[in-house]
């Protein structure tokens, strides 16, 4: 059953709809309460039914309640045999954009079950439903991705730079702010593929590797055997700096605390 659910996005959507129907159908089940309270509720329902009985609304309500679940199940069945379900609600914009302001962190779960932790001043855009041959999202900022594994539907992260991150199921940290001069990817586990859209070059990363994309460079700058905690500790409210220049330090501090730091001597920025 689990393999069938994870085999495609449509199957996962069907399963979610079935789960919702099951939840609706179970709403009539009463929790365990004091017997006196149950007796009082029973008498109140009985009195209400006697007052409503005989009116058209009473019989219509009873019929609607009986037919609601079978009709929903039938609609779901026809969606399954036709190969694609209709969304429960239509929206003018098929994409969702969530923004994390300065001095804040937030988490979002994407339609496929992928979890994304967003750092301060970060924006991610994703579709309400993943369709097509891949799951594509856009990131402007920093985020930690725990990607739901599905080899049939690669997960693609587009950045403000001419660079994309392609994965099938893995955990990694990606820092790609539009105002920064580069992007930085730290692979915690699994495997990711980096695509330089300018040159058309690809590079596959291994766990505990860090790769930097600098526009104009002929290749990715790669470091092996890095301590991934240095680059993911921000999720726990900790900033760790190790051998970074003052400019990088200032950028992170400004976003973290929502302040502006002014340096009189710009030569210090490269120290």
CSV table of C-alpha atoms in Angstrom, one decimal:
chain,number,residue,atom,x,y,z
A,1,UNK,CA,0.0,0.0,0.0
A,2,UNK,CA,2.8,2.4,0.9
A,3,UNK,CA,4.6,1.7,-2.3
A,4,UNK,CA,1.5,2.4,-4.3
A,5,UNK,CA,0.9,5.8,-2.5
A,6,UNK,CA,4.5,6.9,-3.1
A,7,UNK,CA,4.7,5.7,-6.7
A,8,UNK,CA,3.1,9.0,-8.1
A,9,UNK,CA,1.8,12.4,-7.0
A,10,UNK,CA,-1.7,11.4,-8.2
A,11,UNK,CA,-1.8,8.3,-5.9
A,12,UNK,CA,-0.7,10.5,-3.0
A,13,UNK,CA,-3.5,12.9,-3.7
A,14,UNK,CA,-6.0,10.1,-3.9
A,15,UNK,CA,-4.8,8.8,-0.5
A,16,UNK,CA,-5.1,12.3,1.0
A,17,UNK,CA,-8.7,12.6,-0.2
A,18,UNK,CA,-9.6,9.1,1.1
A,19,UNK,CA,-8.1,10.0,4.5
A,20,UNK,CA,-10.2,13.2,4.5
A,21,UNK,CA,-13.4,11.3,3.7
A,22,UNK,CA,-12.6,8.8,6.5
A,23,UNK,CA,-12.1,11.7,8.9
A,24,UNK,CA,-15.5,13.2,7.9
A,25,UNK,CA,-17.2,9.9,8.3
A,26,UNK,CA,-15.9,9.5,11.8
A,27,UNK,CA,-17.2,12.8,13.1
A,28,UNK,CA,-20.4,11.2,14.3
A,29,UNK,CA,-18.5,9.0,16.8
A,30,UNK,CA,-18.8,10.5,20.3
A,31,UNK,CA,-15.9,10.6,22.7
A,32,UNK,CA,-16.1,8.9,26.0
A,33,UNK,CA,-17.9,11.3,28.4
A,34,UNK,CA,-19.7,11.2,31.7
A,35,UNK,CA,-22.9,9.0,31.5
A,36,UNK,CA,-25.1,11.9,32.8
A,37,UNK,CA,-23.8,14.2,30.1
A,38,UNK,CA,-24.4,11.6,27.5
A,39,UNK,CA,-28.0,11.2,28.7
A,40,UNK,CA,-28.5,14.9,28.6
A,41,UNK,CA,-27.2,15.2,25.1
A,42,UNK,CA,-29.4,12.3,24.0
A,43,UNK,CA,-32.5,14.0,25.4
A,44,UNK,CA,-31.6,17.3,23.8
A,45,UNK,CA,-31.2,15.6,20.4
A,46,UNK,CA,-34.5,13.8,20.9
A,47,UNK,CA,-36.3,17.0,21.7
A,48,UNK,CA,-34.7,18.7,18.7
A,49,UNK,CA,-35.7,15.9,16.4
A,50,UNK,CA,-39.3,16.0,17.6
A,51,UNK,CA,-39.5,19.8,16.9
A,52,UNK,CA,-37.9,19.4,13.5
A,53,UNK,CA,-39.8,16.3,12.4
A,54,UNK,CA,-42.5,16.9,9.9
A,55,UNK,CA,-40.7,19.9,8.2
A,56,UNK,CA,-39.2,19.5,4.8
A,57,UNK,CA,-35.8,20.6,6.2
A,58,UNK,CA,-35.7,17.7,8.5
A,59,UNK,CA,-36.1,15.1,5.8
A,60,UNK,CA,-33.8,16.9,3.4
A,61,UNK,CA,-31.1,17.1,6.1
A,62,UNK,CA,-31.4,13.4,6.8
A,63,UNK,CA,-31.2,12.5,3.1
A,64,UNK,CA,-28.2,14.9,2.6
A,65,UNK,CA,-26.4,13.4,5.6
A,66,UNK,CA,-26.9,9.9,4.3
A,67,UNK,CA,-25.8,10.7,0.8
A,68,UNK,CA,-22.8,12.9,1.5
A,69,UNK,CA,-20.2,10.2,2.1
A,70,UNK,CA,-21.3,7.9,-0.8
A,71,UNK,CA,-21.4,10.8,-3.2
A,72,UNK,CA,-18.0,12.0,-2.2
A,73,UNK,CA,-16.7,8.4,-2.5
A,74,UNK,CA,-18.3,8.0,-5.9
A,75,UNK,CA,-16.7,11.3,-7.1
A,76,UNK,CA,-13.3,10.1,-5.9
A,77,UNK,CA,-13.8,6.7,-7.7
A,78,UNK,CA,-14.6,8.4,-11.0
A,79,UNK,CA,-11.6,10.7,-10.6
A,80,UNK,CA,-9.4,7.6,-10.1
A,81,UNK,CA,-10.6,5.7,-13.1
A,82,UNK,CA,-10.3,8.8,-15.2
A,83,UNK,CA,-6.7,9.2,-14.2
A,84,UNK,CA,-6.7,12.7,-12.6
A,85,UNK,CA,-8.7,14.2,-9.7
A,86,UNK,CA,-10.3,17.6,-9.8
A,87,UNK,CA,-9.0,19.9,-7.1
A,88,UNK,CA,-11.4,20.4,-4.2
A,89,UNK,CA,-11.1,24.2,-4.5
A,90,UNK,CA,-10.1,26.4,-7.4
A,91,UNK,CA,-7.8,29.3,-7.0
A,92,UNK,CA,-6.8,32.1,-9.4
A,93,UNK,CA,-3.2,31.6,-8.5
A,94,UNK,CA,-1.9,28.0,-8.7
A,95,UNK,CA,1.2,28.9,-6.8
A,96,UNK,CA,1.8,29.7,-3.1
A,97,UNK,CA,4.5,32.0,-1.8
A,98,UNK,CA,5.5,32.1,1.8
A,99,UNK,CA,7.9,34.6,3.3
A,100,UNK,CA,9.9,34.6,6.5
A,101,UNK,CA,10.6,38.1,7.8
A,102,UNK,CA,13.8,39.3,9.5
A,103,UNK,CA,14.5,37.9,12.9
A,104,UNK,CA,12.3,34.8,12.3
A,105,UNK,CA,12.4,31.2,11.2
A,106,UNK,CA,9.5,29.1,9.9
A,107,UNK,CA,8.6,25.6,8.6
A,108,UNK,CA,6.4,24.6,5.7
A,109,UNK,CA,5.3,21.2,4.4
A,110,UNK,CA,4.9,21.0,0.7
A,111,UNK,CA,2.1,19.1,-1.1
A,112,UNK,CA,4.4,16.0,-1.6
A,113,UNK,CA,5.3,15.8,2.1
A,114,UNK,CA,8.7,17.6,1.7
A,115,UNK,CA,9.6,19.6,4.8
A,116,UNK,CA,11.3,23.0,4.4
A,117,UNK,CA,12.7,25.1,7.2
A,118,UNK,CA,13.2,28.7,6.2
A,119,UNK,CA,15.7,31.1,7.6
A,120,UNK,CA,15.3,34.8,8.2
A,121,UNK,CA,14.3,37.0,5.2
A,122,UNK,CA,13.6,34.0,2.9
A,123,UNK,CA,10.9,33.4,0.4
A,124,UNK,CA,9.8,30.1,-1.2
A,125,UNK,CA,7.3,29.7,-4.0
A,126,UNK,CA,5.7,26.3,-4.8
A,127,UNK,CA,2.6,25.0,-6.7
A,128,UNK,CA,-0.6,24.0,-4.8
A,129,UNK,CA,-0.3,20.6,-6.6
A,130,UNK,CA,2.9,19.1,-8.1
A,131,UNK,CA,2.2,18.2,-11.7
A,132,UNK,CA,4.3,17.2,-14.7
A,133,UNK,CA,7.6,15.3,-14.7
A,134,UNK,CA,9.2,17.1,-11.7
A,135,UNK,CA,8.4,18.9,-8.5
A,136,UNK,CA,9.7,22.5,-8.9
A,137,UNK,CA,10.0,25.2,-6.3
A,138,UNK,CA,11.7,28.6,-6.2
A,139,UNK,CA,13.9,29.8,-3.3
A,140,UNK,CA,15.2,33.3,-2.6
A,141,UNK,CA,17.0,33.0,0.8
A,142,UNK,CA,18.2,30.2,2.9
A,143,UNK,CA,16.3,26.9,3.7
A,144,UNK,CA,16.9,23.4,4.9
A,145,UNK,CA,15.1,20.8,2.8
A,146,UNK,CA,14.1,17.3,3.9
A,147,UNK,CA,12.9,16.1,0.5
A,148,UNK,CA,10.2,13.4,0.3
A,149,UNK,CA,11.8,10.5,-1.7
A,150,UNK,CA,10.2,9.8,-5.1
A,151,UNK,CA,12.6,8.7,-7.8
A,152,UNK,CA,10.0,9.1,-10.5
A,153,UNK,CA,9.5,12.8,-9.8
A,154,UNK,CA,12.8,14.7,-9.2
A,155,UNK,CA,12.6,17.7,-6.8
A,156,UNK,CA,14.1,20.8,-8.4
A,157,UNK,CA,15.0,24.0,-6.5
A,158,UNK,CA,15.4,27.1,-8.7
A,159,UNK,CA,17.5,30.0,-7.3
A,160,UNK,CA,17.9,33.7,-8.2
A,161,UNK,CA,21.3,32.7,-9.8
A,162,UNK,CA,21.6,30.7,-13.0
A,163,UNK,CA,21.8,27.5,-10.9
A,164,UNK,CA,19.4,24.7,-10.0
A,165,UNK,CA,19.5,21.9,-7.4
A,166,UNK,CA,18.0,18.6,-8.5
A,167,UNK,CA,17.3,15.8,-6.0
A,168,UNK,CA,15.0,12.8,-5.6
A,169,UNK,CA,15.1,12.4,-1.8
A,170,UNK,CA,17.7,13.8,0.5
A,171,UNK,CA,18.4,16.5,3.1
A,172,UNK,CA,20.5,19.6,2.3
A,173,UNK,CA,20.9,23.2,3.2
A,174,UNK,CA,20.8,25.9,0.5
A,175,UNK,CA,21.7,29.5,0.9
A,176,UNK,CA,20.8,31.5,-2.2
A,177,UNK,CA,19.9,35.2,-1.5
A,178,UNK,CA,19.4,37.3,-4.6
A,179,UNK,CA,21.6,40.1,-3.2
A,180,UNK,CA,24.5,37.7,-2.4
A,181,UNK,CA,27.2,37.1,-4.8
A,182,UNK,CA,27.1,33.4,-4.6
A,183,UNK,CA,25.0,30.4,-3.6
A,184,UNK,CA,26.0,27.7,-1.1
A,185,UNK,CA,24.8,24.1,-0.8
A,186,UNK,CA,25.6,21.8,2.0
A,187,UNK,CA,24.6,18.1,1.6
A,188,UNK,CA,23.7,16.3,4.8
A,189,UNK,CA,22.6,13.0,3.3
A,190,UNK,CA,21.5,11.5,0.0
A,191,UNK,CA,22.6,12.9,-3.3
A,192,UNK,CA,22.0,16.1,-5.2
A,193,UNK,CA,22.9,17.3,-8.7
A,194,UNK,CA,23.8,20.9,-9.3
A,195,UNK,CA,23.1,22.4,-12.7
A,196,UNK,CA,24.9,25.5,-14.0
A,197,UNK,CA,22.4,27.0,-16.5
A,198,UNK,CA,24.9,29.3,-18.1
A,199,UNK,CA,27.5,26.6,-19.0
A,200,UNK,CA,25.1,23.6,-19.0
A,201,UNK,CA,27.5,21.8,-16.6
A,202,UNK,CA,26.3,19.4,-14.0
A,203,UNK,CA,27.9,18.3,-10.8
A,204,UNK,CA,26.8,15.5,-8.4
A,205,UNK,CA,27.4,16.1,-4.7
A,206,UNK,CA,28.2,13.5,-2.0
A,207,UNK,CA,27.2,13.7,1.7
A,208,UNK,CA,29.2,16.1,3.8
A,209,UNK,CA,30.2,18.1,0.8
A,210,UNK,CA,29.8,21.9,0.5
A,211,UNK,CA,29.6,23.5,-2.9
A,212,UNK,CA,29.6,27.2,-3.8
A,213,UNK,CA,28.3,28.6,-7.0
A,214,UNK,CA,29.9,31.9,-8.0
A,215,UNK,CA,28.6,33.4,-11.3
A,216,UNK,CA,31.4,33.7,-13.8
A,217,UNK,CA,33.5,30.9,-12.3
A,218,UNK,CA,34.3,28.0,-14.6
A,219,UNK,CA,33.3,25.4,-12.0
A,220,UNK,CA,31.8,24.9,-8.5
A,221,UNK,CA,34.0,25.4,-5.5
A,222,UNK,CA,33.8,22.2,-3.5
A,223,UNK,CA,34.8,21.3,0.0
A,224,UNK,CA,34.8,17.7,1.3
A,225,UNK,CA,34.1,16.3,4.8
A,226,UNK,CA,32.7,19.5,6.2
A,227,UNK,CA,30.9,19.6,9.5
A,228,UNK,CA,27.3,20.0,8.3
A,229,UNK,CA,26.2,21.2,11.8
A,230,UNK,CA,28.0,24.4,11.1
A,231,UNK,CA,25.7,25.2,8.3
A,232,UNK,CA,22.4,23.8,9.7
A,233,UNK,CA,22.6,24.9,13.4
A,234,UNK,CA,20.5,28.0,12.6
A,235,UNK,CA,17.4,25.8,12.7
A,236,UNK,CA,18.1,25.4,16.4
A,237,UNK,CA,18.6,29.2,16.9
A,238,UNK,CA,22.4,29.0,16.7
A,239,UNK,CA,24.8,30.8,14.4
A,240,UNK,CA,28.2,29.3,13.9
A,241,UNK,CA,31.0,31.0,12.1
A,242,UNK,CA,34.3,29.4,11.1
A,243,UNK,CA,36.8,31.2,8.9
A,244,UNK,CA,34.4,33.5,7.1
A,245,UNK,CA,35.2,37.0,6.0
A,246,UNK,CA,33.6,40.0,7.7
A,247,UNK,CA,31.2,40.7,4.9
A,248,UNK,CA,29.6,37.2,5.1
A,249,UNK,CA,29.5,37.6,8.9
A,250,UNK,CA,27.7,41.0,8.7
A,251,UNK,CA,25.1,39.8,6.2
A,252,UNK,CA,24.0,36.9,8.4
A,253,UNK,CA,24.0,39.1,11.5
A,254,UNK,CA,21.9,41.7,9.8
A,255,UNK,CA,19.3,39.2,8.6
A,256,UNK,CA,19.3,37.4,12.0
A,257,UNK,CA,18.6,40.5,14.1
A,258,UNK,CA,17.0,42.8,11.6
A,259,UNK,CA,19.6,45.5,11.9
A,260,UNK,CA,22.0,47.4,9.6
A,261,UNK,CA,25.7,47.3,10.3
A,262,UNK,CA,27.9,50.1,8.8
A,263,UNK,CA,31.6,49.6,8.3
A,264,UNK,CA,33.6,52.8,7.8
A,265,UNK,CA,36.7,51.1,6.3
A,266,UNK,CA,35.4,48.8,3.5
A,267,UNK,CA,38.9,47.1,3.3
A,268,UNK,CA,37.9,45.2,6.5
A,269,UNK,CA,35.1,43.4,4.7
A,270,UNK,CA,37.5,40.9,3.1
A,271,UNK,CA,39.2,40.0,6.4
